[in-house]
Coordinates of C-alpha atoms in Angstrom, one line a residue:
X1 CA 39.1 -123.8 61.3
X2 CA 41.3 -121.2 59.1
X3 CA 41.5 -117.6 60.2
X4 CA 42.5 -114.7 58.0
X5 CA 44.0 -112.3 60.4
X6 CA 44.3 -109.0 58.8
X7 CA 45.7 -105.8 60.4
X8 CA 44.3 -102.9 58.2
X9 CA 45.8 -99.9 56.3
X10 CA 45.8 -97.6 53.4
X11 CA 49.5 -98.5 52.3
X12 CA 50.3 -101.8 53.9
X13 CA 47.2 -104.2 54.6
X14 CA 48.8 -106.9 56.6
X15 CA 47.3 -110.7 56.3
X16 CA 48.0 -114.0 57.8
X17 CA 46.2 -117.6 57.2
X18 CA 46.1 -119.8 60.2
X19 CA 44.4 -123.1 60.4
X20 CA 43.6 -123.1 64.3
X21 CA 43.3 -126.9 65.6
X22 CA 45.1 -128.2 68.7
X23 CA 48.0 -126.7 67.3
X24 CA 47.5 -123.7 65.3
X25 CA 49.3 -123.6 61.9
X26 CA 50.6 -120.9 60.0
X27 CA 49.4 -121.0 56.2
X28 CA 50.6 -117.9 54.8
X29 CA 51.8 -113.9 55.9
X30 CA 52.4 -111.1 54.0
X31 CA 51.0 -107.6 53.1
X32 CA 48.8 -105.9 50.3
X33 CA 50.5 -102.9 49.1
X34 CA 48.5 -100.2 48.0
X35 CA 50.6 -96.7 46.6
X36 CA 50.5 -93.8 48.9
X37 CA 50.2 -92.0 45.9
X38 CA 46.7 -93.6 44.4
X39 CA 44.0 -91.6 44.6
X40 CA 42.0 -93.0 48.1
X41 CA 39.0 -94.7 46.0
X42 CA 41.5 -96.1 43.9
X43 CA 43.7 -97.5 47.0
X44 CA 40.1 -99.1 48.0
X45 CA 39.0 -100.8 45.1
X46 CA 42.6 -102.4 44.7
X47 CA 42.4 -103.7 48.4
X48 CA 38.7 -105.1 48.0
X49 CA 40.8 -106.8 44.7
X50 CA 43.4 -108.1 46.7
X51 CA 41.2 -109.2 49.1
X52 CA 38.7 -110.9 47.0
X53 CA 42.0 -112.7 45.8
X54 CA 43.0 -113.7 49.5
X55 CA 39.5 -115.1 50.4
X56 CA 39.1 -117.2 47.1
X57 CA 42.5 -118.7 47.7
X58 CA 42.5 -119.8 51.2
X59 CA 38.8 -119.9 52.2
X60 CA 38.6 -119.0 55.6
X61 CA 35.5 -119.8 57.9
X62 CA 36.4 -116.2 60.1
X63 CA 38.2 -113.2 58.9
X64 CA 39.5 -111.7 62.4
X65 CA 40.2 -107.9 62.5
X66 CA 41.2 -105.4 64.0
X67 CA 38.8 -102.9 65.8
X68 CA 39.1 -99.2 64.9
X69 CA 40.9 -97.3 67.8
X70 CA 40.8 -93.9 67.4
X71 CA 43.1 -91.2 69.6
X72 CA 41.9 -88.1 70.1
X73 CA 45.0 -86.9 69.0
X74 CA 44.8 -88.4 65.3
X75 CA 41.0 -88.5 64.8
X76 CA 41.9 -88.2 60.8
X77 CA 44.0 -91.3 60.8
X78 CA 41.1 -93.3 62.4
X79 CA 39.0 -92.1 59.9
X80 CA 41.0 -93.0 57.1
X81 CA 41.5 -96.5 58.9
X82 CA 37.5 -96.9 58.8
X83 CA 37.7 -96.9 55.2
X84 CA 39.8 -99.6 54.9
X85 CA 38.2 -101.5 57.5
X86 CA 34.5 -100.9 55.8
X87 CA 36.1 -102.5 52.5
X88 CA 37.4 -105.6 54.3
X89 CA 34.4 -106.0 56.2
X90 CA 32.5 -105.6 52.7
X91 CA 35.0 -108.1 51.3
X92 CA 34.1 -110.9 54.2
X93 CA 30.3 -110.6 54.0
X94 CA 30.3 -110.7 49.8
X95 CA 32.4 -114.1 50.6
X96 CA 30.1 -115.2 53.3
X97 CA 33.0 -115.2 55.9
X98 CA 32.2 -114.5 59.4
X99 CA 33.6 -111.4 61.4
X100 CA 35.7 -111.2 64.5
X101 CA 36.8 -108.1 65.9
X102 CA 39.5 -107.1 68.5
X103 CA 41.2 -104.1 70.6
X104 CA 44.5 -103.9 70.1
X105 CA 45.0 -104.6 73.7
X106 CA 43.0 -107.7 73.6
X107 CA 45.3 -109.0 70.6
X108 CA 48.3 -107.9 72.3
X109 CA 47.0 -109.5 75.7
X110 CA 46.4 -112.8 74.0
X111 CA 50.0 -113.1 72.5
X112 CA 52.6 -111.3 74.5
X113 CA 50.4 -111.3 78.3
X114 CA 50.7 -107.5 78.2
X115 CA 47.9 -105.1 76.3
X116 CA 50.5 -102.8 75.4
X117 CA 53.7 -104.4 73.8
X118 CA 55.1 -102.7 71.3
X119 CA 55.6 -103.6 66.9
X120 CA 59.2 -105.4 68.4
X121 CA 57.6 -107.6 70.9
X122 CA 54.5 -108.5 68.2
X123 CA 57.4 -109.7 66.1
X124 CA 59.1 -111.3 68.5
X125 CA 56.5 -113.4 69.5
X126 CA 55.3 -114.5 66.2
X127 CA 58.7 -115.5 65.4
X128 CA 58.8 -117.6 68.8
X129 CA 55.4 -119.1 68.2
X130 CA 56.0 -120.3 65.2
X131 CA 59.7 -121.3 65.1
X132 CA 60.8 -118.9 62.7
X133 CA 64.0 -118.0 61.4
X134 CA 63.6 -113.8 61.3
X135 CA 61.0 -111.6 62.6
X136 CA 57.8 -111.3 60.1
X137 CA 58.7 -108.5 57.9
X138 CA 57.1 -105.6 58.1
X139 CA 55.2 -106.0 61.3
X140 CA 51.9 -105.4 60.3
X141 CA 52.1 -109.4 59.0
X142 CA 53.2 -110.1 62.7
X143 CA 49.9 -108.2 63.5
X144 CA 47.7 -109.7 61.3
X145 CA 49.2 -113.5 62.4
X146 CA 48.6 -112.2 66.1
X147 CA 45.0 -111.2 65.3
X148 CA 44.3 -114.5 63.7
X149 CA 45.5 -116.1 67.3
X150 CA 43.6 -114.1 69.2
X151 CA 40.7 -115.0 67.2
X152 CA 41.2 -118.7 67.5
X153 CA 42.0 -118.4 70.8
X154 CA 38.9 -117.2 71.6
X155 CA 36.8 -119.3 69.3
X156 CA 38.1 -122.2 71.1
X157 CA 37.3 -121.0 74.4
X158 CA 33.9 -119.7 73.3
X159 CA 33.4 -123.5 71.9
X160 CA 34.2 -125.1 75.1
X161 CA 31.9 -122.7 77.0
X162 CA 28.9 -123.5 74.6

């Protein structure tokens, strides 16, 4: 089964392609970069762009996401998160790619045993899991690589449940 594991944003959109099997395997990582300075609508359209790109070129059967988490403290940035989010779910039901969402602390549970590890101990983890020679750089391909576990993780236990 491949898994695109995307961790959201308006200025780095991190992505990572797993094929999930007995043991998973990392296809791809990396991060859409959208300019801080673009106009939000125009930020959007060039992430449904890139993400159209993405989908056609790795086909995944599940895009696995993030879930919106919003502190009462930064109630705008959780908004502006939702847009991003809303064009990546857009992107996955125009390609006919089924959804997955996650809390933070779920994703972060499933990879590092603790629901609140921090951007380091995402990184280091990644890096462990899959035998790498540096930390993924920037983290949020670490995040989107963890998402796609946590997904596949849980597909597989769903499966064996069924």
């Amino acid at each position: 089964m491949r898994i695109l594991g995307i961790d959201p944003g308006l200025h780095l959109t991190g992505y990572g392609v797993v094929d999930f099997g007995r043991t998973p395997k990392l296809i791809d990582g990396g991060v859409i970069r959208l300019s801080v300075k673009s106009p939000l609508p125009q930020r959007l359209a060039e992430l449904d762009k890139e993400l159209e790109n993405l989908m056609t070129e790795y086909r995944p059967q599940v895009c696995a996401v993030e879930q919106l988490y919003a502190h009462y403290k930064h109630p705008r940035t959780a908004i502006l998160m939702a847009h991003a989010r809303g064009v990546i779910l857009l992107a996955a039901q125009r390609n006919k790619i089924a959804v997955e969402q996650f809390s933070a602390n779920r994703i972060k549970q499933s990879l590092v045993g603790y629901g609140h590890g921090g951007k380091l101990q995402m990184q280091r983890a990644i890096q462990r899991f899959w035998h790498l020679k540096s930390l993924p750089q920037p983290p949020d391909v670490a995040d989107a690589l963890a998402v796609a576990l946590c997904c596949g993780r849980q597909l597989c236990v769903k499966m064996r449940w069924s």
